[in-house]
Structure formats: structure tokens, C-alpha cells
PDB file of C-alpha atoms in Angstrom:
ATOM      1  CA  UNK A   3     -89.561   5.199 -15.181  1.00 47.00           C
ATOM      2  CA  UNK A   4     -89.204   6.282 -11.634  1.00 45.00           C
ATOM      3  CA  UNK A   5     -92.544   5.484 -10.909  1.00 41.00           C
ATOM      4  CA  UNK A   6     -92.895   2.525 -12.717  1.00 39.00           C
ATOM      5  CA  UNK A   7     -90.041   1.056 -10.261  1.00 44.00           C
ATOM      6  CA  UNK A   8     -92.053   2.206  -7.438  1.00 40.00           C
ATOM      7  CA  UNK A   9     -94.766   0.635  -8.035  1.00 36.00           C
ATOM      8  CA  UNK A  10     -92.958  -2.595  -8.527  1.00 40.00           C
ATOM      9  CA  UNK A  11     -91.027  -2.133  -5.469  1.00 42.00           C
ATOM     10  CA  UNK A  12     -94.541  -1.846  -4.174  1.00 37.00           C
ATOM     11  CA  UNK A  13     -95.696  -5.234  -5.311  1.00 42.00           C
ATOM     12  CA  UNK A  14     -93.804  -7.303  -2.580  1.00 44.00           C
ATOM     13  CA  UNK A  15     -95.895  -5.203   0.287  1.00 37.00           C
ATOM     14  CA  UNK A  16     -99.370  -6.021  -1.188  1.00 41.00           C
ATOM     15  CA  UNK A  17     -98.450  -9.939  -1.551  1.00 44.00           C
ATOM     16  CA  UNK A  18     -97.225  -9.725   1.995  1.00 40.00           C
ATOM     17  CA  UNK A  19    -100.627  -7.709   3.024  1.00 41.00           C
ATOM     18  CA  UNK A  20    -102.799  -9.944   1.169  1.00 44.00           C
ATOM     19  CA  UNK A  21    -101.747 -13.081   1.846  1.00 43.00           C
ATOM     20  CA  UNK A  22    -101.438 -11.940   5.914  1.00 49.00           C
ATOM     21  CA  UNK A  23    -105.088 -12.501   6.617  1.00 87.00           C
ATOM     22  CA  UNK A  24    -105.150 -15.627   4.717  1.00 97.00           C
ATOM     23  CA  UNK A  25    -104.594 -18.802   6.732  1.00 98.00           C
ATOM     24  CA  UNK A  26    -104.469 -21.814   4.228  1.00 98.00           C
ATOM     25  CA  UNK A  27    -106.573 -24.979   5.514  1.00 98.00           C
ATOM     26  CA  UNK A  28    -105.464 -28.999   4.569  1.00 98.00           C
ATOM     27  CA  UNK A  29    -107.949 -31.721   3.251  1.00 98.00           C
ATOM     28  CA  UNK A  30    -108.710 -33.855   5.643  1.00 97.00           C
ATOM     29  CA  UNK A  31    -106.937 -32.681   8.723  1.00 98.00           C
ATOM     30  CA  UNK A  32    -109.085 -30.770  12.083  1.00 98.00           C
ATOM     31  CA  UNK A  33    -109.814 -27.294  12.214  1.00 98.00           C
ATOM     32  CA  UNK A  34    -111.973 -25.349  14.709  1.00 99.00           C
ATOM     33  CA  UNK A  35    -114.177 -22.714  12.816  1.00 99.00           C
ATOM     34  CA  UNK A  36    -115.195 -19.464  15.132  1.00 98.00           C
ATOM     35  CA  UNK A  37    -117.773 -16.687  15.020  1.00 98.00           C
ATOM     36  CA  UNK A  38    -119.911 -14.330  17.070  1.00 97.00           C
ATOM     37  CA  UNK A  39    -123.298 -14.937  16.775  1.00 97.00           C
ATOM     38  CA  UNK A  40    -126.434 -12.330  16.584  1.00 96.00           C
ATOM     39  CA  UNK A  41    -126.580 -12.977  20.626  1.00 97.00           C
ATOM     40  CA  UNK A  42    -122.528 -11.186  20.889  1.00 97.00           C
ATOM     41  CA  UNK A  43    -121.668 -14.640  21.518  1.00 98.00           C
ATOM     42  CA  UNK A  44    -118.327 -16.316  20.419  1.00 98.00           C
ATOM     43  CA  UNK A  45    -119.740 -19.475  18.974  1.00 98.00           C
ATOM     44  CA  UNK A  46    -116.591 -22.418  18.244  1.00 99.00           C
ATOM     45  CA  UNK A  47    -116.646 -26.132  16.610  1.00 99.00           C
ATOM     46  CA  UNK A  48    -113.814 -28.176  15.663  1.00 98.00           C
ATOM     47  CA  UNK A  49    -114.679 -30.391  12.349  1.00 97.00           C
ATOM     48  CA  UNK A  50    -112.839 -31.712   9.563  1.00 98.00           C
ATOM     49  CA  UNK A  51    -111.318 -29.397   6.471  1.00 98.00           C
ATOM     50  CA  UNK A  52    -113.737 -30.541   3.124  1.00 97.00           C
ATOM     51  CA  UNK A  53    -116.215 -32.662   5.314  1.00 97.00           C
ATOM     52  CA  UNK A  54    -119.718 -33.255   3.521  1.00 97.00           C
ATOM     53  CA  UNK A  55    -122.725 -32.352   5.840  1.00 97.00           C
ATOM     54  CA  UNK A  56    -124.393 -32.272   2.834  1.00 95.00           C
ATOM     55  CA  UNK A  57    -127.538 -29.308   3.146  1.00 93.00           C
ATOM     56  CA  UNK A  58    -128.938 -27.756   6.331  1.00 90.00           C
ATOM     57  CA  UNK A  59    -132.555 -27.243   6.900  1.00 88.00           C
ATOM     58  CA  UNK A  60    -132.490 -23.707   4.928  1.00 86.00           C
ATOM     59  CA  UNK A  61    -131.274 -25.808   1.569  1.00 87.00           C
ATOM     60  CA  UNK A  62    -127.447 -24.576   1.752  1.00 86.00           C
ATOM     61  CA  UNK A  63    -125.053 -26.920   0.150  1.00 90.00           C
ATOM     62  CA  UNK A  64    -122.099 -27.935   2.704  1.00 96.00           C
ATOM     63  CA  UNK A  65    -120.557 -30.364   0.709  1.00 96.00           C
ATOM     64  CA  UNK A  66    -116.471 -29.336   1.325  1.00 97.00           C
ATOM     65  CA  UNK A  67    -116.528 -27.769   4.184  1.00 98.00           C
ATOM     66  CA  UNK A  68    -113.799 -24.931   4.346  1.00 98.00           C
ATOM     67  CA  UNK A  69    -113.910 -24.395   0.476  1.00 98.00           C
ATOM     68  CA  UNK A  70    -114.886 -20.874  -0.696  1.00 97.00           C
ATOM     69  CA  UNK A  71    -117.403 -20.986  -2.630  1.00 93.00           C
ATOM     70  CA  UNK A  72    -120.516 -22.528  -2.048  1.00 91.00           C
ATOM     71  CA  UNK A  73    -120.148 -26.436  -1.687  1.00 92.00           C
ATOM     72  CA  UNK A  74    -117.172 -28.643  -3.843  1.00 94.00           C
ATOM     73  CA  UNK A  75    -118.996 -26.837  -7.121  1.00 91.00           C
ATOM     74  CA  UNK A  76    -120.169 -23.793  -6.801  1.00 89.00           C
ATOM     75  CA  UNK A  77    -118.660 -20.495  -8.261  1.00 88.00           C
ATOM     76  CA  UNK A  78    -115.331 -19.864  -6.978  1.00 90.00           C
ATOM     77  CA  UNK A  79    -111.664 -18.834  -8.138  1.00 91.00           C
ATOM     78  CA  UNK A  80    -109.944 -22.039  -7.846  1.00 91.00           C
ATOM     79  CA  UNK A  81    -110.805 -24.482  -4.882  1.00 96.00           C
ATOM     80  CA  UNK A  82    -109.002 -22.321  -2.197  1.00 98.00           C
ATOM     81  CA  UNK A  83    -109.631 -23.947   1.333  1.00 98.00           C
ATOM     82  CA  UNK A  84    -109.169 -21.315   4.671  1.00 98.00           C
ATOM     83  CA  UNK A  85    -109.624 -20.173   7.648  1.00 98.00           C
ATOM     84  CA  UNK A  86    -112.094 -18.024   7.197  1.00 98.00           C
ATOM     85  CA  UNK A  87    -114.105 -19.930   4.778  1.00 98.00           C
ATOM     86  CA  UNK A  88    -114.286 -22.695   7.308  1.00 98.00           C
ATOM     87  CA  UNK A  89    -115.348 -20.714   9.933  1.00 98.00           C
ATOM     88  CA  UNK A  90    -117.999 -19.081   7.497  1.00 97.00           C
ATOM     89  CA  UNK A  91    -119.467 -22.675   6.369  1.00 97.00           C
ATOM     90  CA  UNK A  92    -119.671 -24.371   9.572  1.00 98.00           C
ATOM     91  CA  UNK A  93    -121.159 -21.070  11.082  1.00 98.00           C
ATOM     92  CA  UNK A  94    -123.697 -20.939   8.150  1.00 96.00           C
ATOM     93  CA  UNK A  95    -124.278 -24.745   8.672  1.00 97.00           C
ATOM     94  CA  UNK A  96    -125.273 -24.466  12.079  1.00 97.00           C
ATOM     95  CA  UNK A  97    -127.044 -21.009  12.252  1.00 96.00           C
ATOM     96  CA  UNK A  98    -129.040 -21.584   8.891  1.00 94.00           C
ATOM     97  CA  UNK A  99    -127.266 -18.312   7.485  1.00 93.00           C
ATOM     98  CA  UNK A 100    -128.498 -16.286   4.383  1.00 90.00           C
ATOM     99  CA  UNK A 101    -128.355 -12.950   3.220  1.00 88.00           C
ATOM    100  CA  UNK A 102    -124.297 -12.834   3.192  1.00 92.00           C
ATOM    101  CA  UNK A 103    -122.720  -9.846   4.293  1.00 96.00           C
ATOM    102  CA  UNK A 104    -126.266  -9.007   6.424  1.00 95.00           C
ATOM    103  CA  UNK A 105    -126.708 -12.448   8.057  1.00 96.00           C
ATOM    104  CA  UNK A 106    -127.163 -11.290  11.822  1.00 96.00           C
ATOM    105  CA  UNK A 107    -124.960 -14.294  13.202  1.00 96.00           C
ATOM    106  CA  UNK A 108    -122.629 -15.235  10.026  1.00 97.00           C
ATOM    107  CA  UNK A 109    -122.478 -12.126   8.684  1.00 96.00           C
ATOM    108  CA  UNK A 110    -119.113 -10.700   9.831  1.00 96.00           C
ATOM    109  CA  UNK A 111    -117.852 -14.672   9.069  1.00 97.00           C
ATOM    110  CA  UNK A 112    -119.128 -13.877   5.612  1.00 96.00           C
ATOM    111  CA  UNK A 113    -116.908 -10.138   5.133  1.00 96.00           C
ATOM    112  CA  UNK A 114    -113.852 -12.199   7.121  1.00 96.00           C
ATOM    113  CA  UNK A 115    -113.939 -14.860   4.267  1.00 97.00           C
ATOM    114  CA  UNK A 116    -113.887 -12.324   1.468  1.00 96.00           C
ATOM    115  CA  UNK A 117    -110.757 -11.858   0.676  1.00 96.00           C
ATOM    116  CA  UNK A 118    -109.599 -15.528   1.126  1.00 97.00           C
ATOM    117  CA  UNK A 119    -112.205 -16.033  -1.523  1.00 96.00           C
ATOM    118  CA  UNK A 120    -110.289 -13.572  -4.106  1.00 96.00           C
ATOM    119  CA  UNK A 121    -106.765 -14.261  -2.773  1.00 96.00           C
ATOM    120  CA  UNK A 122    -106.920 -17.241  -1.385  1.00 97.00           C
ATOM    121  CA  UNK A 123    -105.755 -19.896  -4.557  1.00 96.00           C
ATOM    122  CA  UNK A 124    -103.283 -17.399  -4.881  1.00 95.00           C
ATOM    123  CA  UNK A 125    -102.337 -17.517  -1.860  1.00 95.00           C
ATOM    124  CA  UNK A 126    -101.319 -21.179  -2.172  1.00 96.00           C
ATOM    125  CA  UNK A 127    -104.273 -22.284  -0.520  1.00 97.00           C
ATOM    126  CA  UNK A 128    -105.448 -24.142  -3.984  1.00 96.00           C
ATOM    127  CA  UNK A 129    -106.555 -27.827  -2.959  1.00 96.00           C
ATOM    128  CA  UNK A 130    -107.937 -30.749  -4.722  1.00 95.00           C
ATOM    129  CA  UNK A 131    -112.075 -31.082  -3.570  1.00 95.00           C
ATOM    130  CA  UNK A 132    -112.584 -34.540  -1.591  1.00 94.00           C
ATOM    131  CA  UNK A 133    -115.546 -36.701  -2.389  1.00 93.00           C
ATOM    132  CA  UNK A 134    -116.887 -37.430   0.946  1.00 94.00           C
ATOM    133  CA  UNK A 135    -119.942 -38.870   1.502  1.00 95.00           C
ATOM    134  CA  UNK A 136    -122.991 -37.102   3.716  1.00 96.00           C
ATOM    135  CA  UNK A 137    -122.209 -37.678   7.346  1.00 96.00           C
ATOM    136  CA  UNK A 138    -123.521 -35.224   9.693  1.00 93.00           C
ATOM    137  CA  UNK A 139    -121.266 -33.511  12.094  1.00 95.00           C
ATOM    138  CA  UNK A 140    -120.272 -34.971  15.010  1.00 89.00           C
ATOM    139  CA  UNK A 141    -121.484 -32.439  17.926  1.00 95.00           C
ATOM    140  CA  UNK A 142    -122.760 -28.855  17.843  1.00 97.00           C
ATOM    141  CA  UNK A 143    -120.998 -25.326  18.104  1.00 98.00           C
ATOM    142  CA  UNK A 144    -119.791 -24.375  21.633  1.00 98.00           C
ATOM    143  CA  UNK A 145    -121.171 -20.760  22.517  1.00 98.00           C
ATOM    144  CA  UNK A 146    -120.405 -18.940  25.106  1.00 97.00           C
TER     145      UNK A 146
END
């Protein structure tokens, strides 16, 4: 019994350590997505939370921008919109990621969005996907 009511006591420390690193995103409103790129650069753009670029010239699907999971259908648990996932889609948008985890400019954006992807709808970061047309994004990443 004893350590049954540890572990529960336990419970409140993982929520709090899991939903830490999880910064929840709005619909609609301005966000500015950052990464390092392959070059050690830190690489930012400022765009808008489940925007539609629609594909980049490697075939990616960037239809909600911020969502993790790949575009406004792809697999995913629940329609979580973050931080990191934002910062992983715009990076893959502009850099023409692939290979996840190994992608030599998104790749750390990729590990960072992780555990928004697991966490993050439990996390209260659960959102309703837009239906935006294709517009493509105003400007380019800042690197520097």
C-alpha cells in the first residue's frame, strides 16, 4: 500500500515535468518558430499558428502549420498545436527537411517536438485544425 501511495504522490511531479517543455500554440494568432541550422546558425521566422503553405519543393505537406503531425491530417494524437512543432514545420518548410531525428538542419527541431507530439493534447494544447487556403509565407527565415 505504501508504495502504491508513492507512486501516486508521484503522479503530480511527472504532469508538472511533462507538461514544462510544452508551450501550447493558438489558431490563428503569430508565433516565431526557431532552430539552428546544419551551418550552427540560429535560423528565426515569425508566421501564423495553422497557416497553409501547402508543400515545399521536397513534397512535405505544410498544411497547419504548428500542428504535430504531419499537415491538418496526418497521424497524430489529437490535433495538439506547440511550440516546438511550429518551430519544427516552418524549419522543415524552409530547409526542405527529411530524415527526422537525422535531418542536419531540422533535426534537433524534430527531437525538441517529440514530446509535445505525445503530451501535447494532453497537455491542453488540443485545437480545432483551420481550413486555410495555400498562401505562401510572407518572407524567409532570419539566420544569423
Amino acid at each position: 500500500m505504501a508504495s502504491i501511495r508513492r507512486i501516486f504522490s508521484l503522479i503530480p511531479l511527472l504532469a508538472a515535468t511533462t507538461s514544462a517543455a510544452i508551450t501550447c500554440l493558438v489558431v490563428g494568432q503569430s508565433a516565431t518558430a526557431t532552430w539552428t541550422d546544419a551551418a550552427g546558425r540560429t535560423c528565426r521566422f515569425t508566421g501564423i499558428v495553422g497557416s497553409n503553405y501547402g508543400s515545399n519543393s521536397a513534397g512535405g505537406s505544410y498544411s497547419c502549420n504548428g500542428r504535430c503531425g504531419a499537415g491538418c491530417t496526418g497521424i497524430a494524437i489529437g490535433n495538439a498545436y506547440t511550440q516546438d512543432c511550429f518551430s519544427h514545420d516552418i524549419c522543415s518548410y524552409f530547409e526542405n527537411a527529411s530524415g527526422g531525428a537525422s535531418d542536419p538542419n531540422c533535426g534537433a527541431a524534430y527531437k525538441a517536438a517529440i514530446d509535445d507530439t505525445i503530451s501535447g493534447t494532453s497537455s491542453g494544447c488540443g485545437r480545432t485544425n483551420p481550413s486555410n487556403v495555400v498562401a505562401a509565407p510572407a518572407g524567409r527565415p532570419v539566420c544569423s
